[in-house]
Coordinates of C-alpha atoms in Angstrom, one line a residue:
M1 CA -32.9 21.2 72.4
E2 CA -30.9 18.5 74.1
I3 CA -30.3 20.7 77.2
V4 CA -34.0 21.4 77.5
L5 CA -34.9 17.8 77.4
A6 CA -32.1 16.8 79.8
L7 CA -33.2 19.5 82.3
S8 CA -36.9 18.4 82.1
I9 CA -36.0 14.8 82.6
G10 CA -33.8 15.8 85.6
V11 CA -36.5 18.0 87.1
L12 CA -39.1 15.3 86.7
T13 CA -36.8 12.7 88.2
G14 CA -35.8 14.9 91.2
S15 CA -39.4 15.9 91.9
G16 CA -40.5 12.3 91.6
V17 CA -37.9 11.0 94.0
W18 CA -38.7 13.8 96.5
L19 CA -42.4 13.0 96.4
L20 CA -41.6 9.3 96.9
L21 CA -39.9 10.1 100.2
R22 CA -43.0 12.0 101.5
P23 CA -45.1 10.4 104.3
R24 CA -48.5 10.6 102.5
T25 CA -49.8 8.0 100.1
F26 CA -51.1 10.5 97.5
Q27 CA -47.7 12.2 97.3
V28 CA -46.1 8.8 96.8
I29 CA -48.5 8.0 93.9
M30 CA -47.7 11.4 92.3
G31 CA -44.0 10.7 92.7
L32 CA -44.4 7.4 90.9
S33 CA -46.3 9.2 88.1
L34 CA -43.5 11.8 87.8
L35 CA -40.9 9.2 87.6
S36 CA -42.8 7.3 84.9
Y37 CA -43.1 10.5 82.9
A38 CA -39.3 11.1 83.2
V39 CA -38.6 7.5 82.1
N40 CA -41.0 7.9 79.2
L41 CA -39.2 11.1 78.1
F42 CA -35.8 9.4 78.4
I43 CA -36.9 6.4 76.3
F44 CA -38.6 8.7 73.7
S45 CA -35.4 10.8 73.4
M46 CA -33.4 7.7 72.6
G47 CA -35.5 7.2 69.4
R48 CA -33.6 9.9 67.5
L49 CA -29.9 10.4 67.0
G50 CA -29.1 13.8 68.5
L51 CA -32.8 14.8 68.6
A52 CA -32.6 15.7 64.9
I53 CA -35.6 17.4 63.4
D54 CA -37.3 16.7 60.0
K55 CA -36.5 13.0 59.8
E56 CA -39.2 10.9 58.1
P57 CA -41.3 8.7 60.4
V58 CA -42.1 6.2 57.5
L59 CA -40.2 4.9 54.5
V60 CA -40.2 7.3 51.6
P61 CA -39.0 6.5 48.0
G62 CA -35.7 8.1 47.1
V63 CA -34.4 8.3 50.7
P64 CA -31.8 5.8 51.8
Q65 CA -33.2 3.2 54.2
D66 CA -31.0 3.6 57.3
L67 CA -31.4 5.1 60.7
Q68 CA -29.6 8.3 59.7
H69 CA -32.7 9.4 57.8
Y70 CA -35.6 7.9 59.8
A71 CA -37.0 7.9 63.3
D72 CA -36.8 4.7 65.2
P73 CA -40.3 3.4 65.8
M74 CA -39.4 1.1 68.7
P75 CA -39.0 3.8 71.5
Q76 CA -42.3 5.4 70.3
A77 CA -44.1 2.0 70.7
L78 CA -42.5 1.4 74.1
V79 CA -43.5 4.9 75.4
L80 CA -47.1 4.5 74.1
T81 CA -47.4 1.2 75.9
A82 CA -45.8 2.6 79.1
I83 CA -48.3 5.5 79.1
V84 CA -51.3 3.1 79.0
I85 CA -49.8 0.9 81.7
G86 CA -48.9 3.9 83.8
F87 CA -52.4 5.3 83.6
A88 CA -53.9 1.9 84.7
M89 CA -51.3 1.6 87.5
T90 CA -52.2 5.1 88.8
A91 CA -55.9 4.4 88.7
L92 CA -55.4 1.2 90.6
F93 CA -53.2 2.9 93.2
L94 CA -55.8 5.6 93.7
V95 CA -58.5 3.0 94.3
V96 CA -56.3 1.3 96.8
L97 CA -55.5 4.7 98.5
L98 CA -59.2 5.4 98.9
A99 CA -59.9 1.9 100.3
S100 CA -56.9 2.2 102.7
R101 CA -57.9 5.6 103.9
G102 CA -61.5 4.5 104.5
M103 CA -60.4 1.5 106.5
S104 CA -57.6 3.1 108.5
G105 CA -58.7 6.7 108.7
T106 CA -55.3 8.0 107.5
D107 CA -53.3 8.4 104.3
H108 CA -49.9 8.1 105.9
V109 CA -47.7 5.5 104.4
D110 CA -46.8 3.9 107.8
G111 CA -50.3 4.2 109.2
S112 CA -49.1 5.8 112.4
H113 CA -51.5 8.7 112.4
S114 CA -54.9 6.9 112.5
R115 CA -58.1 8.0 114.1
E116 CA -57.6 5.6 117.0
T117 CA -54.2 7.1 118.0
Q118 CA -55.5 10.7 117.6
E119 CA -58.6 10.1 119.8
M120 CA -56.8 8.4 122.6
P121 CA -55.6 11.0 125.2

């Protein structure tokens, strides 16, 4: 299970970095989203020791109260908060993308391919 999680984090990170280096604004936004998903998976995977299965999420009578028998709730809370903040950030970036495209006529990051430069002979 660890190798599958490590590979998925690596693929998400690599794809996110590759998209961040693209010249279009939408691709940059998608790259940021993929990177945030990779970081969320990484933080969530740190909540369990060795990604063990069948550990109790809440305290149960008769089970010793240490981290060997329970899931750590802090990474789960951090990931939940990061998902909400990431969704709001993506929505804000998309609104800024649409406004920038409407004003400049292009979605390139550097703005070099605008309507004015394409129409001029």
